[in-house]
Amino acid sequence: MTTKKGFTTTLLHADRLQKPEHGALHKPIHTSVTFGYDDVQDLVDVFQNKTSGYAYSRQGSPTVSALEHKVTQMENGFASVGFATGMAAISSTVLALVKHGDHIVASSYLFGNTRSVFQSYMDMGLDITFVDATAVANVESALKPNTRMVFVETIANPATQVADLEAIGNLCEQKGLLYMVDNTMTTPYLFKPVNVKAGLVANSLTKNIGGHGNALGGCVTDTGLFDWGNYPNIYDVYKKGDVKKWGITQIRKKGLRDAGGTMAPEAAHYISIGAETLALRMDRSTDNAMTLAAYFEAHPNIKKVFYPGLENHPQHALAKKLFSGYGTLLSIELVESMDCFAFLNKLQLVIKSSNLGDTRTLSIPVAHTIFNELGAEKRAEMGISDNMIRLSIGIEDKDDLIADFAAALG
């Protein structure tokens, strides 16, 4: 009888147990675009989803498959599809599963690019209602007869609002709705959306899972909980075999294959290796983030601190119940007398950068960059001031980070 292994042990040995060539401990990088078959029937069977295999790497390659397997294990899921980026994963999944005339309920605190692509879908006729997802009542009141999906993030970027994840999951189960959760800010190490009845889970692998700022990638995981047999948007051509496979097959075919947001095998390899130390890095980064949040909270030049680990955070109790840690995303709002550009330019150790989930601590002025296109009115609704700075906390020695911030704050 096989004993279930721990999180890091499972990741470290995931490739090896798949028996890579020549006893390699990591799945090799397969750069081939095409795959040949001696018997044409074998090629046809792959095309028709009658057997597993590879035909053309736009919709899958052995290296990406190995990473998909690893993410599925992390999320305690059923199956996963890898994409070139997290945005490709989200936009392609909506493209694959939602049709004109359908309705989506989404968090009003969505990451700027996610909000942007949802707006593009609205411009093309998709009906999307944005609500404050920190309370399930807001989601329920927005439901319509044609609602197909509820989409939320675990922790919002940048103001760290925490969605009412468990209650929303119960609501979606009761109503038979597809529940999709973006787990990027928490990662499968701190939280598993399958535990709150999510049907689909999105991750930007570029962030903490890859963790080193050296590869772009995204993934969508089917948890196996959603009944695709009752979902009206599955194409007849994919209604074959195991009903549990219908959704993920359609995402791979209509989302990945048709939209073409394919992950490169080299990126999959980098992310797969980075994922092996996810737990170690998250423990260090979240510890640093908690220390810095407390430091900022006591500093006279900081007007407000946004971090779910603080007891005065509006959803602290919810975050404490749901997550095993509070994440690496931390935002601060400077007092009005301080110029955020001047403050950032004084930082010597902390890097001015737009990424998240790196080993290094990163900083960016929110209103002027990642949420600039949203406009002042929408930013105000989301709690984003002109003096807000988003921080992605890394694994540096905490005393060095505090010293750098202390010098910049004056």
Tab-separated table of C-alpha atoms in Angstrom:
chain	number	residue	atom	x	y	z
A	1	MET	CA	0.000	0.000	0.000
A	2	THR	CA	1.439	3.357	-1.066
A	3	THR	CA	1.488	6.029	1.612
A	4	LYS	CA	0.582	9.521	0.426
A	5	LYS	CA	3.693	11.679	0.502
A	6	GLY	CA	4.049	15.278	1.639
A	7	PHE	CA	3.800	18.321	-0.620
A	8	THR	CA	7.509	18.829	-1.348
A	9	THR	CA	8.354	15.131	-1.499
A	10	THR	CA	5.627	14.637	-4.092
A	11	LEU	CA	6.950	17.486	-6.260
A	12	LEU	CA	10.572	16.383	-6.003
A	13	HIS	CA	9.829	12.874	-7.238
A	14	ALA	CA	6.948	13.575	-9.663
A	15	ASP	CA	9.125	13.462	-12.793
A	16	ARG	CA	11.205	10.485	-11.703
A	17	LEU	CA	8.151	8.338	-11.033
A	18	GLN	CA	6.948	8.999	-14.580
A	19	LYS	CA	10.050	7.080	-15.743
A	20	PRO	CA	11.858	9.638	-17.973
A	21	GLU	CA	14.362	8.385	-20.534
A	22	HIS	CA	17.756	7.076	-19.375
A	23	GLY	CA	16.864	7.335	-15.687
A	24	ALA	CA	16.793	11.165	-15.744
A	25	LEU	CA	15.371	12.747	-12.593
A	26	HIS	CA	13.701	15.540	-14.589
A	27	LYS	CA	11.593	15.228	-17.706
A	28	PRO	CA	13.852	16.260	-20.627
A	29	ILE	CA	13.078	19.276	-22.807
A	30	HIS	CA	11.329	17.963	-25.925
A	31	THR	CA	11.586	20.711	-28.539
A	32	SER	CA	9.972	18.781	-31.384
A	33	VAL	CA	6.939	20.494	-32.901
A	34	THR	CA	5.700	17.392	-34.682
A	35	PHE	CA	5.475	13.730	-33.676
A	36	GLY	CA	5.601	10.842	-36.127
A	37	TYR	CA	3.786	7.487	-36.087
A	38	ASP	CA	4.556	4.230	-37.870
A	39	ASP	CA	0.855	3.404	-38.145
A	40	VAL	CA	-1.416	6.221	-39.333
A	41	GLN	CA	-4.281	4.785	-37.252
A	42	ASP	CA	-2.311	5.678	-34.114
A	43	LEU	CA	-2.073	9.283	-35.327
A	44	VAL	CA	-5.799	9.349	-36.079
A	45	ASP	CA	-6.615	7.953	-32.630
A	46	VAL	CA	-4.650	10.774	-30.990
A	47	PHE	CA	-6.500	13.377	-33.074
A	48	GLN	CA	-9.865	11.865	-32.150
A	49	ASN	CA	-9.039	11.639	-28.421
A	50	LYS	CA	-9.292	7.853	-28.470
A	51	THR	CA	-5.814	7.482	-27.019
A	52	SER	CA	-3.268	9.719	-25.321
A	53	GLY	CA	-0.310	10.970	-27.314
A	54	TYR	CA	1.104	13.919	-29.208
A	55	ALA	CA	0.353	15.102	-32.732
A	56	TYR	CA	1.349	18.765	-32.836
A	57	SER	CA	2.948	20.616	-29.941
A	58	ARG	CA	0.560	23.593	-30.060
A	59	GLN	CA	-1.811	21.478	-27.970
A	60	GLY	CA	0.713	19.551	-25.911
A	61	SER	CA	4.237	18.178	-25.630
A	62	PRO	CA	5.893	15.669	-23.283
A	63	THR	CA	7.714	18.382	-21.302
A	64	VAL	CA	4.583	20.453	-20.782
A	65	SER	CA	2.607	17.311	-19.931
A	66	ALA	CA	5.072	16.521	-17.147
A	67	LEU	CA	4.495	19.977	-15.662
A	68	GLU	CA	0.724	19.598	-16.035
A	69	HIS	CA	0.972	16.342	-14.081
A	70	LYS	CA	2.933	18.114	-11.347
A	71	VAL	CA	0.399	20.955	-11.063
A	72	THR	CA	-2.467	18.461	-10.954
A	73	GLN	CA	-0.778	16.754	-8.014
A	74	MET	CA	-0.231	20.089	-6.265
A	75	GLU	CA	-3.904	21.001	-6.609
A	76	ASN	CA	-5.236	17.520	-5.727
A	77	GLY	CA	-6.961	17.734	-9.081
A	78	PHE	CA	-8.113	15.507	-11.918
A	79	ALA	CA	-6.240	16.950	-14.921
A	80	SER	CA	-4.542	20.173	-16.059
A	81	VAL	CA	-3.788	22.108	-19.233
A	82	GLY	CA	-0.693	24.300	-19.465
A	83	PHE	CA	-0.610	27.651	-21.257
A	84	ALA	CA	1.998	30.232	-22.242
A	85	THR	CA	0.918	32.577	-19.428
A	86	GLY	CA	-1.651	32.841	-16.672
A	87	MET	CA	-3.623	35.319	-18.780
A	88	ALA	CA	-3.676	32.840	-21.675
A	89	ALA	CA	-5.023	30.215	-19.271
A	90	ILE	CA	-7.880	32.429	-18.063
A	91	SER	CA	-8.856	34.027	-21.375
A	92	SER	CA	-8.665	30.733	-23.289
A	93	THR	CA	-10.770	28.891	-20.707
A	94	VAL	CA	-13.529	31.498	-20.921
A	95	LEU	CA	-13.276	31.336	-24.719
A	96	ALA	CA	-13.614	27.557	-24.623
A	97	LEU	CA	-16.508	27.249	-22.186
A	98	VAL	CA	-18.691	30.368	-22.406
A	99	LYS	CA	-20.840	31.383	-25.363
A	100	HIS	CA	-22.577	34.544	-26.553
A	101	GLY	CA	-25.625	35.174	-24.383
A	102	ASP	CA	-24.082	33.554	-21.304
A	103	HIS	CA	-23.502	35.364	-18.024
A	104	ILE	CA	-20.506	35.361	-15.671
A	105	VAL	CA	-20.318	36.701	-12.128
A	106	ALA	CA	-16.805	37.913	-11.312
A	107	SER	CA	-15.059	39.637	-8.445
A	108	SER	CA	-14.886	43.409	-8.801
A	109	TYR	CA	-11.351	43.262	-7.401
A	110	LEU	CA	-9.850	41.255	-10.255
A	111	PHE	CA	-6.250	41.752	-11.323
A	112	GLY	CA	-6.016	44.545	-13.916
A	113	ASN	CA	-5.260	42.360	-16.934
A	114	THR	CA	-7.989	39.874	-16.032
A	115	ARG	CA	-10.446	42.747	-15.697
A	116	SER	CA	-9.229	44.058	-19.051
A	117	VAL	CA	-9.789	40.809	-20.950
A	118	PHE	CA	-13.192	40.392	-19.300
A	119	GLN	CA	-14.045	43.895	-20.523
A	120	SER	CA	-12.993	42.839	-24.027
A	121	TYR	CA	-15.337	39.858	-23.813
A	122	MET	CA	-18.109	42.202	-22.668
A	123	ASP	CA	-17.447	44.393	-25.703
A	124	MET	CA	-18.037	41.283	-27.833
A	125	GLY	CA	-21.402	40.605	-26.202
A	126	LEU	CA	-20.632	38.481	-23.151
A	127	ASP	CA	-22.628	39.458	-20.054
A	128	ILE	CA	-20.393	39.880	-16.985
A	129	THR	CA	-21.410	41.277	-13.606
A	130	PHE	CA	-18.673	42.429	-11.219
A	131	VAL	CA	-19.466	42.165	-7.506
A	132	ASP	CA	-17.761	42.490	-4.148
A	133	ALA	CA	-16.879	38.817	-3.699
A	134	THR	CA	-15.899	39.206	-0.054
A	135	ALA	CA	-19.556	38.425	0.740
A	136	VAL	CA	-21.447	35.534	-0.856
A	137	ALA	CA	-24.710	37.503	-0.765
A	138	ASN	CA	-23.359	39.831	-3.442
A	139	VAL	CA	-22.610	36.880	-5.716
A	140	GLU	CA	-26.027	35.322	-5.135
A	141	SER	CA	-27.882	38.553	-5.862
A	142	ALA	CA	-26.070	38.875	-9.205
A	143	LEU	CA	-27.035	35.417	-10.505
A	144	LYS	CA	-29.241	35.170	-13.581
A	145	PRO	CA	-30.961	32.254	-15.345
A	146	ASN	CA	-28.149	32.319	-17.946
A	147	THR	CA	-25.256	32.426	-15.449
A	148	ARG	CA	-22.681	29.811	-16.402
A	149	MET	CA	-19.627	30.656	-14.300
A	150	VAL	CA	-18.526	32.389	-11.112
A	151	PHE	CA	-14.916	33.608	-11.250
A	152	VAL	CA	-12.957	34.849	-8.224
A	153	GLU	CA	-9.393	35.179	-6.979
A	154	THR	CA	-8.250	33.952	-3.575
A	155	ILE	CA	-6.476	37.188	-2.573
A	156	ALA	CA	-6.992	40.267	-4.731
A	157	ASN	CA	-4.068	42.108	-6.279
A	158	PRO	CA	-3.169	44.750	-5.061
A	159	ALA	CA	-5.513	45.590	-2.152
A	160	THR	CA	-5.603	41.977	-0.802
A	161	GLN	CA	-9.380	41.548	-0.436
A	162	VAL	CA	-10.175	37.889	0.314
A	163	ALA	CA	-13.134	36.309	-1.461
A	164	ASP	CA	-15.777	34.440	0.542
A	165	LEU	CA	-14.447	31.293	-1.079
A	166	GLU	CA	-16.146	28.543	0.900
A	167	ALA	CA	-19.591	30.124	0.901
A	168	ILE	CA	-19.371	30.885	-2.827
A	169	GLY	CA	-18.383	27.282	-3.453
A	170	ASN	CA	-21.425	26.043	-1.567
A	171	LEU	CA	-23.640	28.419	-3.553
A	172	CYS	CA	-22.218	27.236	-6.878
A	173	GLU	CA	-22.702	23.613	-5.891
A	174	GLN	CA	-26.317	24.322	-4.929
A	175	LYS	CA	-27.006	26.143	-8.213
A	176	GLY	CA	-24.995	23.791	-10.437
A	177	LEU	CA	-22.663	26.583	-11.567
A	178	LEU	CA	-19.083	26.278	-12.740
A	179	TYR	CA	-16.865	27.779	-10.027
A	180	MET	CA	-13.437	28.954	-11.197
A	181	VAL	CA	-10.845	30.171	-8.693
A	182	ASP	CA	-7.577	31.918	-9.513
A	183	ASN	CA	-5.134	30.522	-6.953
A	184	THR	CA	-2.077	32.525	-8.047
A	185	MET	CA	-1.744	34.688	-4.944
A	186	THR	CA	-1.966	31.768	-2.527
A	187	THR	CA	-0.559	28.875	-4.605
A	188	PRO	CA	-1.533	25.246	-3.976
A	189	TYR	CA	0.864	25.220	-1.025
A	190	LEU	CA	-1.173	27.702	1.029
A	191	PHE	CA	-4.629	26.826	-0.307
A	192	LYS	CA	-6.366	24.234	-2.453
A	193	PRO	CA	-9.569	25.505	-4.121
A	194	VAL	CA	-10.814	21.925	-4.468
A	195	ASN	CA	-11.481	22.126	-0.719
A	196	VAL	CA	-14.075	24.880	-1.320
A	197	LYS	CA	-15.705	22.970	-4.206
A	198	ALA	CA	-14.083	24.823	-7.106
A	199	GLY	CA	-14.517	23.077	-10.447
A	200	LEU	CA	-11.604	24.817	-12.155
A	201	VAL	CA	-8.430	26.352	-10.736
A	202	ALA	CA	-6.199	28.840	-12.554
A	203	ASN	CA	-2.565	29.491	-11.682
A	204	SER	CA	-0.068	31.887	-13.156
A	205	LEU	CA	2.973	29.607	-13.021
A	206	THR	CA	5.165	32.621	-13.778
A	207	LYS	CA	4.683	33.765	-10.209
A	208	ASN	CA	5.451	31.828	-7.014
A	209	ILE	CA	5.218	28.326	-8.500
A	210	GLY	CA	8.038	28.979	-10.970
A	211	GLY	CA	9.376	31.477	-8.505
A	212	HIS	CA	12.555	32.739	-10.134
A	213	GLY	CA	11.340	35.245	-12.712
A	214	ASN	CA	12.870	33.266	-15.589
A	215	ALA	CA	9.879	31.698	-17.373
A	216	LEU	CA	6.296	32.542	-18.330
A	217	GLY	CA	3.556	29.980	-17.855
A	218	GLY	CA	-0.024	29.377	-16.780
A	219	CYS	CA	-2.272	26.441	-16.016
A	220	VAL	CA	-5.910	25.476	-15.565
A	221	THR	CA	-6.711	22.469	-13.405
A	222	ASP	CA	-9.985	20.538	-13.415
A	223	THR	CA	-10.594	19.390	-9.841
A	224	GLY	CA	-12.966	16.633	-10.941
A	225	LEU	CA	-15.837	18.033	-8.876
A	226	PHE	CA	-17.939	19.678	-11.591
A	227	ASP	CA	-20.520	17.615	-13.469
A	228	TRP	CA	-19.790	18.324	-17.124
A	229	GLY	CA	-22.710	16.134	-18.114
A	230	ASN	CA	-25.058	18.948	-17.085
A	231	TYR	CA	-23.060	21.769	-18.680
A	232	PRO	CA	-24.885	23.019	-21.792
A	233	ASN	CA	-21.834	24.353	-23.635
A	234	ILE	CA	-19.945	21.117	-24.241
A	235	TYR	CA	-19.636	20.442	-27.979
A	236	ASP	CA	-21.022	17.116	-29.163
A	237	VAL	CA	-17.627	16.107	-30.562
A	238	TYR	CA	-16.174	16.097	-27.019
A	239	LYS	CA	-19.054	14.189	-25.432
A	240	LYS	CA	-17.238	10.886	-25.629
A	241	GLY	CA	-16.007	8.482	-22.987
A	242	ASP	CA	-15.590	9.545	-19.367
A	243	VAL	CA	-17.817	12.553	-18.592
A	244	LYS	CA	-15.149	13.869	-16.202
A	245	LYS	CA	-12.848	14.445	-19.192
A	246	TRP	CA	-15.281	16.513	-21.256
A	247	GLY	CA	-14.435	19.898	-19.748
A	248	ILE	CA	-10.654	19.586	-19.739
A	249	THR	CA	-10.715	18.165	-23.273
A	250	GLN	CA	-12.731	21.128	-24.528
A	251	ILE	CA	-10.353	23.542	-22.763
A	252	ARG	CA	-7.391	21.873	-24.465
A	253	LYS	CA	-9.047	21.781	-27.887
A	254	LYS	CA	-11.073	25.001	-28.056
A	255	GLY	CA	-8.908	27.001	-25.656
A	256	LEU	CA	-5.315	25.884	-26.118
A	257	ARG	CA	-5.352	24.475	-29.644
A	258	ASP	CA	-7.614	27.093	-31.232
A	259	ALA	CA	-6.346	30.205	-29.415
A	260	GLY	CA	-2.742	29.025	-29.552
A	261	GLY	CA	-1.449	30.204	-26.171
A	262	THR	CA	1.033	27.329	-26.009
A	263	MET	CA	3.677	27.011	-23.318
A	264	ALA	CA	7.203	26.519	-24.620
A	265	PRO	CA	8.928	23.307	-23.459
A	266	GLU	CA	11.908	25.292	-22.173
A	267	ALA	CA	9.590	27.383	-19.975
A	268	ALA	CA	7.852	24.254	-18.701
A	269	HIS	CA	11.227	22.810	-17.702
A	270	TYR	CA	12.281	25.946	-15.786
A	271	ILE	CA	8.925	26.167	-14.008
A	272	SER	CA	8.936	22.477	-13.142
A	273	ILE	CA	12.333	22.752	-11.463
A	274	GLY	CA	11.349	25.976	-9.695
A	275	ALA	CA	8.202	24.343	-8.327
A	276	GLU	CA	10.254	21.837	-6.368
A	277	THR	CA	11.199	24.527	-3.815
A	278	LEU	CA	7.786	26.216	-3.685
A	279	ALA	CA	7.092	25.297	-0.056
A	280	LEU	CA	10.528	26.420	1.128
A	281	ARG	CA	10.291	29.741	-0.683
A	282	MET	CA	6.715	30.412	0.415
A	283	ASP	CA	7.533	29.734	4.067
A	284	ARG	CA	10.395	32.242	3.905
A	285	SER	CA	8.566	34.885	1.856
A	286	THR	CA	5.354	34.789	3.879
A	287	ASP	CA	7.357	35.067	7.096
A	288	ASN	CA	9.137	38.104	5.654
A	289	ALA	CA	5.813	39.572	4.530
A	290	MET	CA	4.277	39.225	7.994
A	291	THR	CA	7.292	40.900	9.603
A	292	LEU	CA	7.228	43.770	7.109
A	293	ALA	CA	3.461	44.228	7.455
A	294	ALA	CA	3.858	44.712	11.191
A	295	TYR	CA	6.774	47.093	10.617
A	296	PHE	CA	4.826	49.199	8.118
A	297	GLU	CA	1.750	49.264	10.350
A	298	ALA	CA	3.769	50.983	13.064
A	299	HIS	CA	5.549	53.461	10.772
A	300	PRO	CA	4.264	57.074	10.833
A	301	ASN	CA	4.830	57.578	7.083
A	302	ILE	CA	2.573	54.653	6.155
A	303	LYS	CA	-1.107	55.565	6.016
A	304	LYS	CA	-2.424	52.050	5.416
A	305	VAL	CA	-1.143	48.492	5.098
A	306	PHE	CA	-2.906	45.864	2.999
A	307	TYR	CA	-2.072	42.333	4.154
A	308	PRO	CA	-4.493	39.559	5.211
A	309	GLY	CA	-2.181	38.470	8.025
A	310	LEU	CA	-2.870	41.645	9.996
A	311	GLU	CA	-5.664	41.350	12.541
A	312	ASN	CA	-7.245	44.618	11.386
A	313	HIS	CA	-7.588	43.391	7.810
A	314	PRO	CA	-11.321	43.194	6.965
A	315	GLN	CA	-11.059	39.528	5.968
A	316	HIS	CA	-8.363	38.432	8.406
A	317	ALA	CA	-10.583	35.865	10.126
A	318	LEU	CA	-11.627	34.442	6.769
A	319	ALA	CA	-8.021	34.240	5.547
A	320	LYS	CA	-6.929	32.580	8.790
A	321	LYS	CA	-9.628	29.945	8.361
A	322	LEU	CA	-8.961	29.270	4.676
A	323	PHE	CA	-5.214	29.587	4.148
A	324	SER	CA	-2.155	28.041	5.781
A	325	GLY	CA	-0.322	31.335	5.205
A	326	TYR	CA	-1.187	34.847	4.093
A	327	GLY	CA	0.828	35.075	0.886
A	328	THR	CA	3.702	37.139	-0.441
A	329	LEU	CA	1.664	40.092	-1.749
A	330	LEU	CA	1.750	43.175	0.465
A	331	SER	CA	0.634	46.713	-0.406
A	332	ILE	CA	1.170	49.981	1.394
A	333	GLU	CA	-0.287	53.457	1.057
A	334	LEU	CA	2.088	56.287	1.896
A	335	VAL	CA	0.943	59.394	3.756
A	336	GLU	CA	-0.052	62.271	1.460
A	337	SER	CA	3.104	64.250	2.244
A	338	MET	CA	5.314	61.538	0.731
A	339	ASP	CA	5.886	61.164	-3.007
A	340	CYS	CA	5.690	57.493	-3.993
A	341	PHE	CA	8.142	57.911	-6.900
A	342	ALA	CA	10.744	59.522	-4.643
A	343	PHE	CA	10.264	56.777	-2.061
A	344	LEU	CA	10.685	54.004	-4.620
A	345	ASN	CA	13.774	55.587	-6.122
A	346	LYS	CA	15.430	55.616	-2.695
A	347	LEU	CA	15.138	51.839	-2.391
A	348	GLN	CA	18.470	50.140	-3.040
A	349	LEU	CA	17.734	46.467	-2.376
A	350	VAL	CA	14.082	46.285	-3.386
A	351	ILE	CA	13.687	46.169	-7.162
A	352	LYS	CA	11.272	48.357	-9.138
A	353	SER	CA	9.515	45.729	-11.240
A	354	SER	CA	6.066	44.618	-12.399
A	355	ASN	CA	6.341	40.905	-11.602
A	356	LEU	CA	5.111	38.972	-8.559
A	357	GLY	CA	6.299	35.862	-6.782
A	358	ASP	CA	10.026	36.240	-7.426
A	359	THR	CA	12.770	35.235	-5.016
A	360	ARG	CA	13.632	38.943	-4.875
A	361	THR	CA	11.427	41.624	-3.338
A	362	LEU	CA	9.755	43.750	-6.017
A	363	SER	CA	7.892	47.071	-5.875
A	364	ILE	CA	5.667	49.088	-8.208
A	365	PRO	CA	3.420	52.200	-8.001
A	366	VAL	CA	-0.008	50.696	-8.692
A	367	ALA	CA	-2.114	53.585	-10.019
A	368	HIS	CA	0.498	54.684	-12.526
A	369	THR	CA	1.246	51.250	-14.014
A	370	ILE	CA	-0.726	48.014	-13.729
A	371	PHE	CA	-4.047	49.780	-12.989
A	372	ASN	CA	-3.463	52.928	-15.034
A	373	GLU	CA	-5.845	51.921	-17.842
A	374	LEU	CA	-8.676	51.288	-15.389
A	375	GLY	CA	-9.139	54.984	-14.689
A	376	ALA	CA	-9.397	56.974	-11.471
A	377	GLU	CA	-13.057	56.167	-10.760
A	378	LYS	CA	-12.614	52.388	-10.991
A	379	ARG	CA	-9.378	52.558	-9.005
A	380	ALA	CA	-11.198	54.393	-6.236
A	381	GLU	CA	-13.881	51.677	-6.173
A	382	MET	CA	-11.131	49.090	-5.718
A	383	GLY	CA	-9.413	51.010	-2.925
A	384	ILE	CA	-6.378	51.978	-5.020
A	385	SER	CA	-4.978	55.432	-4.247
A	386	ASP	CA	-2.294	57.323	-6.166
A	387	ASN	CA	0.103	56.671	-3.288
A	388	MET	CA	-0.374	52.894	-3.177
A	389	ILE	CA	2.690	50.736	-3.698
A	390	ARG	CA	2.480	47.007	-4.319
A	391	LEU	CA	5.215	44.818	-2.913
A	392	SER	CA	6.018	41.219	-3.774
A	393	ILE	CA	8.050	39.980	-0.845
A	394	GLY	CA	11.025	37.749	-1.582
A	395	ILE	CA	13.362	35.532	0.400
A	396	GLU	CA	16.025	38.075	1.362
A	397	ASP	CA	17.142	38.365	4.982
A	398	LYS	CA	14.392	40.302	6.708
A	399	ASP	CA	16.788	42.661	8.514
A	400	ASP	CA	18.174	43.780	5.150
A	401	LEU	CA	14.676	44.435	3.819
A	402	ILE	CA	13.670	46.448	6.876
A	403	ALA	CA	16.868	48.494	6.647
A	404	ASP	CA	16.188	49.316	2.987
A	405	PHE	CA	12.609	50.392	3.656
A	406	ALA	CA	13.630	52.365	6.768
A	407	ALA	CA	16.164	54.377	4.797
A	408	ALA	CA	13.625	55.165	2.047
A	409	LEU	CA	10.848	56.075	4.460
A	410	GLY	CA	13.045	58.454	6.416
